Amino acid sequence: MMIASEQVRLFDADEVTEGKYSSDDVQQMKAKIQGLLEGRARIVVTSTKKKVLQMVQKKEDRKRETLVKFAKNCPCMNRRERKFIIDDGKLLIYRDSHPNASMKEPLSLKDATCFYENVNTTQIPRFDVGYTERLRIDCKERQTPLFLYSRDPAKIRRWKRAFTLAKVLISENDRRALRVSIGRATCGALQKAWEGLIMYYGEIARTKVLVKNMAMRLMKVDLSRGWTKFKLVYRKREEEKRKRKEQQIWAARFMSEKLAKLGTQNVKSLPESLKADSR
């Protein structure tokens, strides 16, 4: 398309006699056309902001966050750090972040109570370095609380919402229905994204073909006219062949039906008066 537009400008420069284009402009046009033909021209394409699709990961692939627990007798000295994830209404605690790390006994979210804490509300026990928010978990399995840390405040709010939903969705059927709904919503979003990507690719491909055909038509005007006439004549002849073939098929079908009817009919006999006269 750019080659065709530059050639049109070059044709205008050759035809205009009022000095609209100087010799330097003509040389620049020729140099630009030559660069486009050789593939040396630099083309700037504007793009939109990159967006990342988020999908629900498997339990084994999810990132494990930090969990801190303290001993009952000496909380200040006996600090232990573990990793955890929340899955299917349970708090899964791992020894470390290794993929094959051993998992402790899972804790049910519906039997635990969570409290939101930040550095402005409480300092006992002291916050870990680099964290300003956390969740304190009180459960009947332990006499001391558990502390869930994350650097993302939105993730802490999602954890708190998970504890609230666990107390509401008590039955297994309710949790299964919620899981299926989330899966369908996620799959629907991904499917729409793929459909949009496929439509965008098809539109870009069709645009490229259209621009290429238009550029070639502008560059090869004489050949384009002859090629257009040739295609019209070819299509007309092919249409005539198709119609002739259909007529032959219909004629053969009509003759076969006619012969079939004649084969099933009986020969008509002469009346008695005509038989007597003939005798």
mmCIF file of C-alpha atoms in Angstrom:
data_model
loop_
_atom_site.group_PDB
_atom_site.id
_atom_site.type_symbol
_atom_site.label_atom_id
_atom_site.label_comp_id
_atom_site.label_asym_id
_atom_site.label_seq_id
_atom_site.Cartn_x
_atom_site.Cartn_y
_atom_site.Cartn_z
ATOM 1 C CA MET A 1 0.000 0.000 0.000
ATOM 2 C CA MET A 2 2.814 2.402 0.840
ATOM 3 C CA ILE A 3 4.575 1.549 -2.427
ATOM 4 C CA ALA A 4 1.412 2.274 -4.396
ATOM 5 C CA SER A 5 0.822 5.584 -2.606
ATOM 6 C CA GLU A 6 4.393 6.718 -3.248
ATOM 7 C CA GLN A 7 4.104 5.765 -6.900
ATOM 8 C CA VAL A 8 0.882 7.775 -7.191
ATOM 9 C CA ARG A 9 2.683 10.772 -5.686
ATOM 10 C CA LEU A 10 5.526 10.232 -8.139
ATOM 11 C CA PHE A 11 3.083 10.147 -11.058
ATOM 12 C CA ASP A 12 1.524 13.385 -9.817
ATOM 13 C CA ALA A 13 4.954 14.974 -9.560
ATOM 14 C CA ASP A 14 5.714 14.011 -13.159
ATOM 15 C CA GLU A 15 2.407 15.379 -14.440
ATOM 16 C CA VAL A 16 2.301 18.635 -12.455
ATOM 17 C CA THR A 17 4.086 21.450 -14.272
ATOM 18 C CA GLU A 18 3.538 24.271 -11.786
ATOM 19 C CA GLY A 19 6.574 23.477 -9.662
ATOM 20 C CA LYS A 20 4.666 21.875 -6.787
ATOM 21 C CA TYR A 21 7.328 19.194 -6.381
ATOM 22 C CA SER A 22 11.022 19.952 -6.639
ATOM 23 C CA SER A 23 13.673 17.628 -7.992
ATOM 24 C CA ASP A 24 14.746 16.792 -4.430
ATOM 25 C CA ASP A 25 11.205 15.690 -3.597
ATOM 26 C CA VAL A 26 11.142 13.444 -6.652
ATOM 27 C CA GLN A 27 14.469 11.887 -5.679
ATOM 28 C CA GLN A 28 13.215 11.283 -2.137
ATOM 29 C CA MET A 29 10.096 9.575 -3.509
ATOM 30 C CA LYS A 30 12.175 7.317 -5.737
ATOM 31 C CA ALA A 31 14.541 6.499 -2.879
ATOM 32 C CA LYS A 32 11.627 5.660 -0.587
ATOM 33 C CA ILE A 33 10.037 3.399 -3.212
ATOM 34 C CA GLN A 34 13.349 1.638 -3.740
ATOM 35 C CA GLY A 35 13.771 1.156 -0.003
ATOM 36 C CA LEU A 36 10.268 -0.303 0.315
ATOM 37 C CA LEU A 37 10.885 -2.698 -2.556
ATOM 38 C CA GLU A 38 14.158 -3.866 -1.008
ATOM 39 C CA GLY A 39 12.694 -4.129 2.483
ATOM 40 C CA ARG A 40 14.992 -1.526 4.036
ATOM 41 C CA ALA A 41 12.304 1.003 4.976
ATOM 42 C CA ARG A 42 11.427 1.396 8.630
ATOM 43 C CA ILE A 43 7.707 1.247 9.375
ATOM 44 C CA VAL A 44 6.373 2.368 12.755
ATOM 45 C CA VAL A 45 3.360 0.427 14.041
ATOM 46 C CA THR A 46 1.417 1.757 17.017
ATOM 47 C CA SER A 47 0.190 -0.826 19.500
ATOM 48 C CA THR A 48 -2.097 -0.885 22.514
ATOM 49 C CA LYS A 49 -1.207 -1.605 26.116
ATOM 50 C CA LYS A 50 -0.253 -5.205 26.756
ATOM 51 C CA LYS A 51 -2.771 -7.174 28.794
ATOM 52 C CA VAL A 52 -2.126 -10.454 30.594
ATOM 53 C CA LEU A 53 -4.820 -13.083 30.962
ATOM 54 C CA GLN A 54 -5.072 -14.691 34.368
ATOM 55 C CA MET A 55 -6.169 -18.279 34.674
ATOM 56 C CA VAL A 56 -6.884 -20.578 37.585
ATOM 57 C CA GLN A 57 -3.748 -22.596 38.316
ATOM 58 C CA LYS A 58 -3.549 -26.101 39.673
ATOM 59 C CA LYS A 59 -2.828 -26.702 43.314
ATOM 60 C CA GLU A 60 0.701 -27.923 42.587
ATOM 61 C CA ASP A 61 1.567 -24.865 40.469
ATOM 62 C CA ARG A 62 0.243 -22.149 42.759
ATOM 63 C CA LYS A 63 2.570 -19.827 44.623
ATOM 64 C CA ARG A 64 2.871 -20.593 48.334
ATOM 65 C CA GLU A 65 2.698 -17.685 50.732
ATOM 66 C CA THR A 66 4.291 -17.230 54.150
ATOM 67 C CA LEU A 67 2.766 -18.591 57.359
ATOM 68 C CA VAL A 68 4.311 -17.899 60.770
ATOM 69 C CA LYS A 69 3.518 -19.784 63.959
ATOM 70 C CA PHE A 70 4.878 -19.582 67.506
ATOM 71 C CA ALA A 71 5.257 -22.053 70.314
ATOM 72 C CA LYS A 72 2.965 -21.879 73.325
ATOM 73 C CA ASN A 73 5.576 -21.533 76.046
ATOM 74 C CA CYS A 74 7.994 -19.037 74.475
ATOM 75 C CA PRO A 75 6.491 -17.214 71.500
ATOM 76 C CA CYS A 76 9.402 -14.820 71.091
ATOM 77 C CA MET A 77 12.099 -17.481 70.834
ATOM 78 C CA ASN A 78 10.363 -20.378 69.088
ATOM 79 C CA ARG A 79 9.281 -18.855 65.774
ATOM 80 C CA ARG A 80 8.650 -21.188 62.846
ATOM 81 C CA GLU A 81 7.953 -20.264 59.259
ATOM 82 C CA ARG A 82 5.888 -22.396 56.905
ATOM 83 C CA LYS A 83 4.278 -22.055 53.465
ATOM 84 C CA PHE A 84 0.586 -22.402 52.695
ATOM 85 C CA ILE A 85 -2.160 -22.172 50.095
ATOM 86 C CA ILE A 86 -5.946 -22.071 50.419
ATOM 87 C CA ASP A 87 -7.759 -24.688 48.366
ATOM 88 C CA ASP A 88 -11.260 -26.171 48.522
ATOM 89 C CA GLY A 89 -12.125 -24.557 51.856
ATOM 90 C CA LYS A 90 -8.968 -25.796 53.571
ATOM 91 C CA LEU A 91 -5.695 -24.253 54.686
ATOM 92 C CA LEU A 92 -2.919 -26.473 53.314
ATOM 93 C CA ILE A 93 0.327 -25.965 55.244
ATOM 94 C CA TYR A 94 3.672 -27.095 53.767
ATOM 95 C CA ARG A 95 7.056 -27.331 55.412
ATOM 96 C CA ASP A 96 8.672 -25.087 52.772
ATOM 97 C CA SER A 97 8.149 -23.825 49.227
ATOM 98 C CA HIS A 98 9.706 -26.867 47.538
ATOM 99 C CA PRO A 99 7.268 -28.655 45.181
ATOM 100 C CA ASN A 100 7.796 -31.970 47.002
ATOM 101 C CA ALA A 101 7.653 -30.526 50.515
ATOM 102 C CA SER A 102 5.686 -32.488 53.081
ATOM 103 C CA MET A 103 2.219 -31.213 53.947
ATOM 104 C CA LYS A 104 0.899 -30.908 57.477
ATOM 105 C CA GLU A 105 -2.620 -31.718 58.577
ATOM 106 C CA PRO A 106 -4.951 -29.346 56.671
ATOM 107 C CA LEU A 107 -7.093 -26.920 58.649
ATOM 108 C CA SER A 108 -10.731 -26.316 57.796
ATOM 109 C CA LEU A 109 -11.565 -22.670 57.158
ATOM 110 C CA LYS A 110 -15.108 -22.955 58.482
ATOM 111 C CA ASP A 111 -13.829 -23.976 61.938
ATOM 112 C CA ALA A 112 -11.320 -21.114 62.160
ATOM 113 C CA THR A 113 -11.666 -17.402 62.826
ATOM 114 C CA CYS A 114 -9.594 -14.771 61.047
ATOM 115 C CA PHE A 115 -8.765 -11.208 62.081
ATOM 116 C CA TYR A 116 -7.216 -8.530 59.903
ATOM 117 C CA GLU A 117 -4.183 -6.754 61.386
ATOM 118 C CA ASN A 118 -1.788 -4.054 60.203
ATOM 119 C CA VAL A 119 1.158 -2.210 61.685
ATOM 120 C CA ASN A 120 -1.070 0.631 62.916
ATOM 121 C CA THR A 121 -3.409 -1.574 64.959
ATOM 122 C CA THR A 122 -1.202 -4.191 66.599
ATOM 123 C CA GLN A 123 2.434 -5.148 67.070
ATOM 124 C CA ILE A 124 2.195 -8.302 69.193
ATOM 125 C CA PRO A 125 3.854 -10.387 67.999
ATOM 126 C CA ARG A 126 6.046 -8.131 65.910
ATOM 127 C CA PHE A 127 5.443 -7.984 62.169
ATOM 128 C CA ASP A 128 7.967 -9.651 59.905
ATOM 129 C CA VAL A 129 10.326 -7.338 58.071
ATOM 130 C CA GLY A 130 8.854 -5.989 54.848
ATOM 131 C CA TYR A 131 5.205 -6.730 55.719
ATOM 132 C CA THR A 132 2.584 -4.218 56.808
ATOM 133 C CA GLU A 133 -0.572 -6.390 56.770
ATOM 134 C CA ARG A 134 -1.458 -9.899 57.871
ATOM 135 C CA LEU A 135 -4.265 -12.224 58.949
ATOM 136 C CA ARG A 136 -4.388 -13.776 62.398
ATOM 137 C CA ILE A 137 -6.018 -17.221 62.406
ATOM 138 C CA ASP A 138 -7.463 -18.727 65.586
ATOM 139 C CA CYS A 139 -8.392 -22.397 65.325
ATOM 140 C CA LYS A 140 -9.341 -25.058 67.831
ATOM 141 C CA GLU A 141 -6.552 -27.401 66.696
ATOM 142 C CA ARG A 142 -3.900 -25.004 68.038
ATOM 143 C CA GLN A 143 -3.606 -23.012 71.230
ATOM 144 C CA THR A 144 -1.544 -20.283 69.556
ATOM 145 C CA PRO A 145 -2.669 -18.356 66.470
ATOM 146 C CA LEU A 146 -1.286 -18.569 62.962
ATOM 147 C CA PHE A 147 -0.245 -15.498 60.983
ATOM 148 C CA LEU A 148 -0.641 -15.285 57.205
ATOM 149 C CA TYR A 149 1.603 -12.778 55.428
ATOM 150 C CA SER A 150 1.565 -11.369 51.919
ATOM 151 C CA ARG A 151 2.943 -8.266 50.250
ATOM 152 C CA ASP A 152 -0.223 -7.918 48.162
ATOM 153 C CA PRO A 153 -3.079 -6.281 50.134
ATOM 154 C CA ALA A 154 -5.665 -7.540 47.631
ATOM 155 C CA LYS A 155 -4.586 -11.119 48.269
ATOM 156 C CA ILE A 156 -5.067 -10.688 52.018
ATOM 157 C CA ARG A 157 -8.595 -9.418 51.402
ATOM 158 C CA ARG A 158 -9.285 -12.464 49.219
ATOM 159 C CA TRP A 159 -8.085 -14.734 52.014
ATOM 160 C CA LYS A 160 -10.445 -13.045 54.451
ATOM 161 C CA ARG A 161 -13.302 -13.448 51.972
ATOM 162 C CA ALA A 162 -12.428 -17.147 51.648
ATOM 163 C CA PHE A 163 -12.820 -17.597 55.416
ATOM 164 C CA THR A 164 -16.191 -15.823 55.286
ATOM 165 C CA LEU A 165 -17.441 -17.945 52.384
ATOM 166 C CA ALA A 166 -16.282 -21.122 54.115
ATOM 167 C CA LYS A 167 -18.647 -20.383 57.005
ATOM 168 C CA VAL A 168 -21.527 -19.734 54.590
ATOM 169 C CA LEU A 169 -20.911 -22.629 52.181
ATOM 170 C CA ILE A 170 -21.111 -25.405 54.717
ATOM 171 C CA SER A 171 -22.333 -28.315 52.603
ATOM 172 C CA GLU A 172 -20.178 -30.010 49.996
ATOM 173 C CA ASN A 173 -22.842 -29.428 47.354
ATOM 174 C CA ASP A 174 -22.639 -25.646 47.836
ATOM 175 C CA ARG A 175 -18.858 -25.665 47.538
ATOM 176 C CA ARG A 176 -19.062 -27.831 44.425
ATOM 177 C CA ALA A 177 -21.571 -25.449 42.836
ATOM 178 C CA LEU A 178 -19.331 -22.460 43.586
ATOM 179 C CA ARG A 179 -16.296 -24.284 42.177
ATOM 180 C CA VAL A 180 -18.155 -25.150 38.974
ATOM 181 C CA SER A 181 -19.382 -21.558 38.595
ATOM 182 C CA ILE A 182 -15.868 -20.162 38.985
ATOM 183 C CA GLY A 183 -14.518 -22.687 36.498
ATOM 184 C CA ARG A 184 -17.174 -21.839 33.941
ATOM 185 C CA ALA A 185 -16.615 -18.114 34.356
ATOM 186 C CA THR A 186 -12.863 -18.541 33.936
ATOM 187 C CA CYS A 187 -13.231 -20.797 30.903
ATOM 188 C CA GLY A 188 -15.733 -18.373 29.388
ATOM 189 C CA ALA A 189 -13.304 -15.480 29.730
ATOM 190 C CA LEU A 190 -10.479 -17.501 28.173
ATOM 191 C CA GLN A 191 -12.747 -18.674 25.358
ATOM 192 C CA LYS A 192 -13.784 -15.098 24.595
ATOM 193 C CA ALA A 193 -10.137 -14.071 24.585
ATOM 194 C CA TRP A 194 -9.235 -16.819 22.108
ATOM 195 C CA GLU A 195 -12.212 -15.953 19.903
ATOM 196 C CA GLY A 196 -11.178 -12.302 19.918
ATOM 197 C CA LEU A 197 -7.603 -13.263 19.048
ATOM 198 C CA ILE A 198 -8.754 -15.480 16.173
ATOM 199 C CA MET A 199 -11.052 -12.763 14.834
ATOM 200 C CA TYR A 200 -8.244 -10.209 15.072
ATOM 201 C CA TYR A 201 -5.844 -12.513 13.230
ATOM 202 C CA GLY A 202 -8.417 -13.168 10.496
ATOM 203 C CA GLU A 203 -9.092 -9.470 10.085
ATOM 204 C CA ILE A 204 -5.373 -8.683 9.847
ATOM 205 C CA ALA A 205 -4.857 -11.475 7.292
ATOM 206 C CA ARG A 206 -7.774 -10.285 5.150
ATOM 207 C CA THR A 207 -6.515 -6.702 5.358
ATOM 208 C CA LYS A 208 -3.050 -7.775 4.217
ATOM 209 C CA VAL A 209 -4.486 -9.631 1.232
ATOM 210 C CA LEU A 210 -6.694 -6.668 0.341
ATOM 211 C CA VAL A 211 -3.831 -4.179 0.603
ATOM 212 C CA LYS A 212 -1.570 -6.423 -1.450
ATOM 213 C CA ASN A 213 -4.170 -6.804 -4.207
ATOM 214 C CA MET A 214 -4.839 -3.071 -4.242
ATOM 215 C CA ALA A 215 -1.137 -2.249 -4.417
ATOM 216 C CA MET A 216 -0.602 -4.666 -7.295
ATOM 217 C CA ARG A 217 -3.611 -3.239 -9.131
ATOM 218 C CA LEU A 218 -2.203 0.263 -8.793
ATOM 219 C CA MET A 219 1.284 -0.830 -9.806
ATOM 220 C CA LYS A 220 0.189 -3.011 -12.728
ATOM 221 C CA VAL A 221 -2.801 -1.163 -14.142
ATOM 222 C CA ASP A 222 -2.635 -2.620 -17.671
ATOM 223 C CA LEU A 223 -2.173 -6.161 -16.443
ATOM 224 C CA SER A 224 -4.951 -5.660 -13.913
ATOM 225 C CA ARG A 225 -7.439 -4.713 -16.614
ATOM 226 C CA GLY A 226 -6.565 -7.729 -18.736
ATOM 227 C CA TRP A 227 -6.634 -10.036 -15.726
ATOM 228 C CA THR A 228 -10.065 -8.726 -14.691
ATOM 229 C CA LYS A 229 -11.485 -9.339 -18.179
ATOM 230 C CA PHE A 230 -9.912 -12.781 -18.255
ATOM 231 C CA LYS A 231 -11.531 -13.698 -14.928
ATOM 232 C CA LEU A 232 -14.941 -12.467 -16.092
ATOM 233 C CA VAL A 233 -14.748 -14.511 -19.301
ATOM 234 C CA TYR A 234 -13.559 -17.559 -17.387
ATOM 235 C CA ARG A 235 -16.387 -17.285 -14.849
ATOM 236 C CA LYS A 236 -18.946 -16.884 -17.654
ATOM 237 C CA ARG A 237 -17.709 -20.004 -19.435
ATOM 238 C CA GLU A 238 -17.653 -21.996 -16.221
ATOM 239 C CA GLU A 239 -21.214 -20.896 -15.473
ATOM 240 C CA GLU A 240 -22.331 -21.986 -18.948
ATOM 241 C CA LYS A 241 -20.670 -25.381 -18.458
ATOM 242 C CA ARG A 242 -22.376 -25.793 -15.109
ATOM 243 C CA LYS A 243 -25.809 -24.903 -16.531
ATOM 244 C CA ARG A 244 -25.304 -27.247 -19.492
ATOM 245 C CA LYS A 245 -24.371 -30.076 -17.160
ATOM 246 C CA GLU A 246 -27.433 -29.443 -14.988
ATOM 247 C CA GLN A 247 -29.666 -29.449 -18.087
ATOM 248 C CA GLN A 248 -28.222 -32.789 -19.168
ATOM 249 C CA ILE A 249 -28.870 -34.248 -15.743
ATOM 250 C CA TRP A 250 -32.464 -33.001 -15.728
ATOM 251 C CA ALA A 251 -33.051 -34.286 -19.293
ATOM 252 C CA ALA A 252 -31.687 -37.727 -18.414
ATOM 253 C CA ARG A 253 -33.838 -37.828 -15.287
ATOM 254 C CA PHE A 254 -36.938 -36.823 -17.266
ATOM 255 C CA MET A 255 -36.321 -39.502 -19.928
ATOM 256 C CA SER A 256 -35.757 -42.197 -17.319
ATOM 257 C CA GLU A 257 -39.013 -41.299 -15.538
ATOM 258 C CA LYS A 258 -40.888 -41.254 -18.868
ATOM 259 C CA LEU A 259 -39.575 -44.663 -19.895
ATOM 260 C CA ALA A 260 -40.419 -46.071 -16.481
ATOM 261 C CA LYS A 261 -44.036 -44.908 -16.841
ATOM 262 C CA LEU A 262 -44.320 -46.389 -20.356
ATOM 263 C CA GLY A 263 -43.010 -49.720 -19.113
ATOM 264 C CA THR A 264 -45.723 -49.991 -16.468
ATOM 265 C CA GLN A 265 -48.673 -49.072 -18.748
ATOM 266 C CA ASN A 266 -50.821 -51.783 -20.459
ATOM 267 C CA VAL A 267 -51.586 -51.818 -24.195
ATOM 268 C CA LYS A 268 -55.079 -50.508 -24.957
ATOM 269 C CA SER A 269 -57.407 -52.997 -26.791
ATOM 270 C CA LEU A 270 -59.716 -52.035 -29.705
ATOM 271 C CA PRO A 271 -63.489 -51.732 -29.160
ATOM 272 C CA GLU A 272 -65.747 -54.628 -30.290
ATOM 273 C CA SER A 273 -67.321 -52.581 -33.134
ATOM 274 C CA LEU A 274 -63.931 -51.870 -34.638
ATOM 275 C CA LYS A 275 -62.963 -55.511 -34.338
ATOM 276 C CA ALA A 276 -66.155 -56.577 -36.249
ATOM 277 C CA ASP A 277 -65.548 -54.061 -39.022
ATOM 278 C CA SER A 278 -62.023 -55.232 -39.427
ATOM 279 C CA ARG A 279 -63.256 -58.785 -39.910
#
